[in-house]
Tab-separated table of C-alpha atoms in Angstrom:
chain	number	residue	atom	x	y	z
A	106	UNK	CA	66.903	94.614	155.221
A	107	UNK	CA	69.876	92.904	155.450
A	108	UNK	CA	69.899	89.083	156.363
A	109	UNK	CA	72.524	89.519	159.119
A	110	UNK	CA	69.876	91.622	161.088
A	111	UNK	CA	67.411	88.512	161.407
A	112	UNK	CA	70.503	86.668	162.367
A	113	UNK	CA	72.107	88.382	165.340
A	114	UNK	CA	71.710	87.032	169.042
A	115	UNK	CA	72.673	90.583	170.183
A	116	UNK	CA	69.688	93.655	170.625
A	117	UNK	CA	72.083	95.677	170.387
A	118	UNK	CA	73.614	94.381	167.683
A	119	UNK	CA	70.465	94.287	165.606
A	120	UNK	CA	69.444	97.581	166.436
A	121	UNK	CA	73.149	98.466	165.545
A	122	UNK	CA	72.754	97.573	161.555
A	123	UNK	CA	69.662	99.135	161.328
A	124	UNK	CA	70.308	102.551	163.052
A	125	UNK	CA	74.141	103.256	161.989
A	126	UNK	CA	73.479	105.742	159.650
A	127	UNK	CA	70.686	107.993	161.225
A	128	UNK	CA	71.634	108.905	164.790
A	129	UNK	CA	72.271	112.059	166.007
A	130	UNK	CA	72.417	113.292	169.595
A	131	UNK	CA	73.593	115.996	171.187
A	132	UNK	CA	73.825	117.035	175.197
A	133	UNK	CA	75.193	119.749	176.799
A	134	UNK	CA	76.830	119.340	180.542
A	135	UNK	CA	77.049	122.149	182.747
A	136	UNK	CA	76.798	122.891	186.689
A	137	UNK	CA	75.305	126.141	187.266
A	138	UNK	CA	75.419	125.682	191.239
A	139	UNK	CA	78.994	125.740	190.767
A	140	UNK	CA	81.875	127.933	192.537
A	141	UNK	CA	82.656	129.369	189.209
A	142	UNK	CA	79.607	131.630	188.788
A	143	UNK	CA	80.991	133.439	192.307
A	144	UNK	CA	84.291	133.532	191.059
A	145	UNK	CA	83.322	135.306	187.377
A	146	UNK	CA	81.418	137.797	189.281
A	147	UNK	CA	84.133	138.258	191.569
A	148	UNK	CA	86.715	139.095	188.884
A	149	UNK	CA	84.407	141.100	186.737
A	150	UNK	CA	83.510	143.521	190.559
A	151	UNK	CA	87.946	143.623	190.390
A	152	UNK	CA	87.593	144.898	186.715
A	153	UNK	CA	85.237	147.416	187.119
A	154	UNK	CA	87.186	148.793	190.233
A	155	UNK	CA	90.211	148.829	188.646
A	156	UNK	CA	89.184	150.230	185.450
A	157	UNK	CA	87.393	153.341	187.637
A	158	UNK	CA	90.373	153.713	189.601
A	159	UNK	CA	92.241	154.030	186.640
A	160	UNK	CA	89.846	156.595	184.867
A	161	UNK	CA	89.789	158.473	187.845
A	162	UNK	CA	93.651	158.740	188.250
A	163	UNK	CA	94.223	159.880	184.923
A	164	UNK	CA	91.251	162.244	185.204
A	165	UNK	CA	93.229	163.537	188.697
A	166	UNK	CA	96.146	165.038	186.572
A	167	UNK	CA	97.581	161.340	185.821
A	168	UNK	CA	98.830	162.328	182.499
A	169	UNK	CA	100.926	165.317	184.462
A	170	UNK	CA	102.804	163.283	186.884
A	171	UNK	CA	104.514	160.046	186.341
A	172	UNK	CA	103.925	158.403	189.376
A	173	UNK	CA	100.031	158.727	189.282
A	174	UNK	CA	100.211	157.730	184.942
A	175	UNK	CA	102.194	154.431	186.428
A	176	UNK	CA	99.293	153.935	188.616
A	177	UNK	CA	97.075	154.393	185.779
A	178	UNK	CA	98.570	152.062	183.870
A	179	UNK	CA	99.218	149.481	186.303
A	180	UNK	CA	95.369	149.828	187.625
A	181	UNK	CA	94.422	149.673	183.576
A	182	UNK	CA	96.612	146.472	183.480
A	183	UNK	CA	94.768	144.562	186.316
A	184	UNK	CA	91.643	145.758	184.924
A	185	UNK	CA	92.515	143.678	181.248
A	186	UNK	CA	93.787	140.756	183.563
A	187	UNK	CA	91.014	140.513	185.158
A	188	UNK	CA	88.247	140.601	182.610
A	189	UNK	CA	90.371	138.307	180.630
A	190	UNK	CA	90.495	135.589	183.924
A	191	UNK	CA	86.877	136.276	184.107
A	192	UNK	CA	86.337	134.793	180.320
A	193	UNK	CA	87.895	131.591	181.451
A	194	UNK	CA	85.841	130.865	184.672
A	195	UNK	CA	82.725	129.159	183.150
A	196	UNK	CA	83.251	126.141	181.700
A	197	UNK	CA	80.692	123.230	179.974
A	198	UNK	CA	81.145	120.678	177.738
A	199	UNK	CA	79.482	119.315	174.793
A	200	UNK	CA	78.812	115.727	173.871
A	201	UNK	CA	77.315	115.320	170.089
A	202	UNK	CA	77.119	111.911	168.686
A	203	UNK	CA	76.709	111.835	164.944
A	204	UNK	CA	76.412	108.768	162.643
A	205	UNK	CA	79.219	107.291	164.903
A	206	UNK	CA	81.249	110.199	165.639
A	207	UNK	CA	81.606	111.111	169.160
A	208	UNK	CA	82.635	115.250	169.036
A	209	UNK	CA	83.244	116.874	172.401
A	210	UNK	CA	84.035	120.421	173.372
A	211	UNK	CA	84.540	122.214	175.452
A	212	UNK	CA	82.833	125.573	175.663
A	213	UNK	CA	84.274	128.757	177.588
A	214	UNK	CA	82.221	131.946	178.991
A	215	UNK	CA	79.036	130.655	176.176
A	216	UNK	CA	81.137	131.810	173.214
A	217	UNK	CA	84.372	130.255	172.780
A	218	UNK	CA	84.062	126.523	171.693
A	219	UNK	CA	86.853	124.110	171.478
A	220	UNK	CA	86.969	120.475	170.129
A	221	UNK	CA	89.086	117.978	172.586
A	222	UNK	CA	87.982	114.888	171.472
A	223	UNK	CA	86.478	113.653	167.659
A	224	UNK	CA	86.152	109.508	167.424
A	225	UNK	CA	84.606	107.013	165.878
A	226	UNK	CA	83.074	105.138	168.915
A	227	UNK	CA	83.777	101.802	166.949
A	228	UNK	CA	87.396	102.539	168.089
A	229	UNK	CA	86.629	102.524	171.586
A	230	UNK	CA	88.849	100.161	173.238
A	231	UNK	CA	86.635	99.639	176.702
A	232	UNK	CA	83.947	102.071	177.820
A	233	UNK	CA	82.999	101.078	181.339
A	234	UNK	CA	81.439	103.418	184.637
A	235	UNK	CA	84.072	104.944	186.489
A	236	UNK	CA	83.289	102.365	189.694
A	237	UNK	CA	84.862	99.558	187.587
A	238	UNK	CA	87.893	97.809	188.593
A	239	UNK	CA	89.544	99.004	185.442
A	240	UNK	CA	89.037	102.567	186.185
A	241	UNK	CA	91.569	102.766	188.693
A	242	UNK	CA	94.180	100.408	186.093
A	243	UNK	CA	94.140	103.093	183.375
A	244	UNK	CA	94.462	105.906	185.555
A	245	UNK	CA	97.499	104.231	187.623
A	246	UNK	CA	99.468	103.857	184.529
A	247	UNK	CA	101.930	106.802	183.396
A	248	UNK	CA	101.616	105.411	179.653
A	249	UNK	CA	98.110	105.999	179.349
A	250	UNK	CA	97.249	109.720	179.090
A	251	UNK	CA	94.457	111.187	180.390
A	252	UNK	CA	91.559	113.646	180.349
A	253	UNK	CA	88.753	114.848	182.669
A	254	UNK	CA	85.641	116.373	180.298
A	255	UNK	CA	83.434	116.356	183.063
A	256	UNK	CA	82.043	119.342	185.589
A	257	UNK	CA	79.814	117.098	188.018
A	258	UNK	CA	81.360	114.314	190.225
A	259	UNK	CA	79.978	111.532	191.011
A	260	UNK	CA	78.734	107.398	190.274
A	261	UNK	CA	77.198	108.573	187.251
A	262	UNK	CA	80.473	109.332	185.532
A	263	UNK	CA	82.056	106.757	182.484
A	264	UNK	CA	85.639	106.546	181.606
A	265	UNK	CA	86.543	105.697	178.027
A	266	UNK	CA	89.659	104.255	176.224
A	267	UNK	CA	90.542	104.634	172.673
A	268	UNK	CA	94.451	104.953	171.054
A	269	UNK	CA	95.210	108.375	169.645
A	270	UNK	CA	98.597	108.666	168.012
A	271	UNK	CA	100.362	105.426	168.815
A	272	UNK	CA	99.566	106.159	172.310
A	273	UNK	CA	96.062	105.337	175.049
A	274	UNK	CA	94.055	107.871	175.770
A	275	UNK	CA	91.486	107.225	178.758
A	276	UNK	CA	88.960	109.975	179.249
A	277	UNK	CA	86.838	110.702	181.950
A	278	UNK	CA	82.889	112.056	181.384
A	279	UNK	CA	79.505	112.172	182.339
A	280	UNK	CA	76.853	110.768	179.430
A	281	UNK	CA	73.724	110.651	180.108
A	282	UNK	CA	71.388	107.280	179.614
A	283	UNK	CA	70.570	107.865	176.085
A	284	UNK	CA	74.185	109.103	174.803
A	285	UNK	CA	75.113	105.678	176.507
A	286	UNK	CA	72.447	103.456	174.834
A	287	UNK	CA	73.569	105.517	171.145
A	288	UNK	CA	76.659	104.707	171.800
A	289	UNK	CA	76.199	100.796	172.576
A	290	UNK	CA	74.643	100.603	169.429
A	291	UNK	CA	77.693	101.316	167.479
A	292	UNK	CA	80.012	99.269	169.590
A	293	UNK	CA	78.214	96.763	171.727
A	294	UNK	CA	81.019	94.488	172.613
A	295	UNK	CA	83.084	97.437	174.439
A	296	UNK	CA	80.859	99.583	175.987
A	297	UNK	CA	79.268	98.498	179.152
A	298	UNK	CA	76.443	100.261	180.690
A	299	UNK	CA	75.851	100.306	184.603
A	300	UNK	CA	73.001	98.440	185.729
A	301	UNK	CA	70.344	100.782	187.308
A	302	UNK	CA	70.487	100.156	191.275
């Protein structure tokens, strides 16, 4: 082991040289009380009645007369639309912390996954809860850009700046308490963890 481990004040910092290179974590955020379950099933109940009335125009002689193969169509149309809306309803997001890395995604409908953020959480400017004073500076200013990855409002939520292209990013999202203690181990000077009430 390496000296500087015996001879740092910090927990954290201890823990941090010894630990760097084997963490991995991963945590999925969802809310499945949300409005957007009622909303899917409300588009997909508009995509089945439009696709029927569509079937059942063009079954009617729709391919005869022009006015009912318009309706067809446009029925057929809202049908697509709607199914297509319905894929974009439900929403979570993934946090994985690997060796450092902080990946999240977001994930649409259970299939479609997207990466929005990738960092090394040693370039983490200030990672603080979202009731600090500093919250409401970095979300004031026009130069910092910003982005909500969370689904579940709340105290429990942690805002996070880092510089992405020449420019501040602060993002908004919900960790839980052992994302947040991985974390602190890889940058324990800028990450500050809320004190349990």
């Amino acid at each position: 082991m390496p000296e500087e481990f015996f001879k740092a004040d910090d927990l954290h910092k201890r823990l941090s040289m010894k630990v760097k290179k084997d963490v991995f974590y991963e945590m999925s955020v969802n809310n499945p009380t949300s409005s957007s379950n009622t909303i899917y099933a409300i588009y997909m109940v508009l995509c089945v009645i439009c696709g029927i009335c569509s079937f059942l125009v063009l079954l009617s002689g729709g391919i005869m007369d022009p006015i009912l193969l318009i309706l067809a169509v446009i029925a057929g149309f809202l049908c697509a639309m709607f199914y297509s809306l319905a894929q974009r309803v439900r929403v979570e997001y993934d946090y994985t912390l690997t060796n450092g890395t902080l990946d999240i995604a977001r994930i649409t409908n259970e299939k479609k996954r997207k990466r929005i953020v990738s960092l090394d959480v040693t370039a983490i400017l200030e990672m603080r809860p979202i009731t600090d004073d500093g919250f409401q500076v970095y979300f004031e200013d026009k130069e910092v850009k910003k982005a909500n990855l969370f689904l579940n409002r709340g105290e429990h939520l942690y805002y996070m700046v880092f510089i992405k292209e020449e420019k501040k990013v602060a993002v908004v999202f919900e960790p839980d308490d052992q994302l947040l203690e991985y974390m602190k181990l890889f940058n324990p000077d800028n990450i500050v963890i809320a004190k349990e009430k």
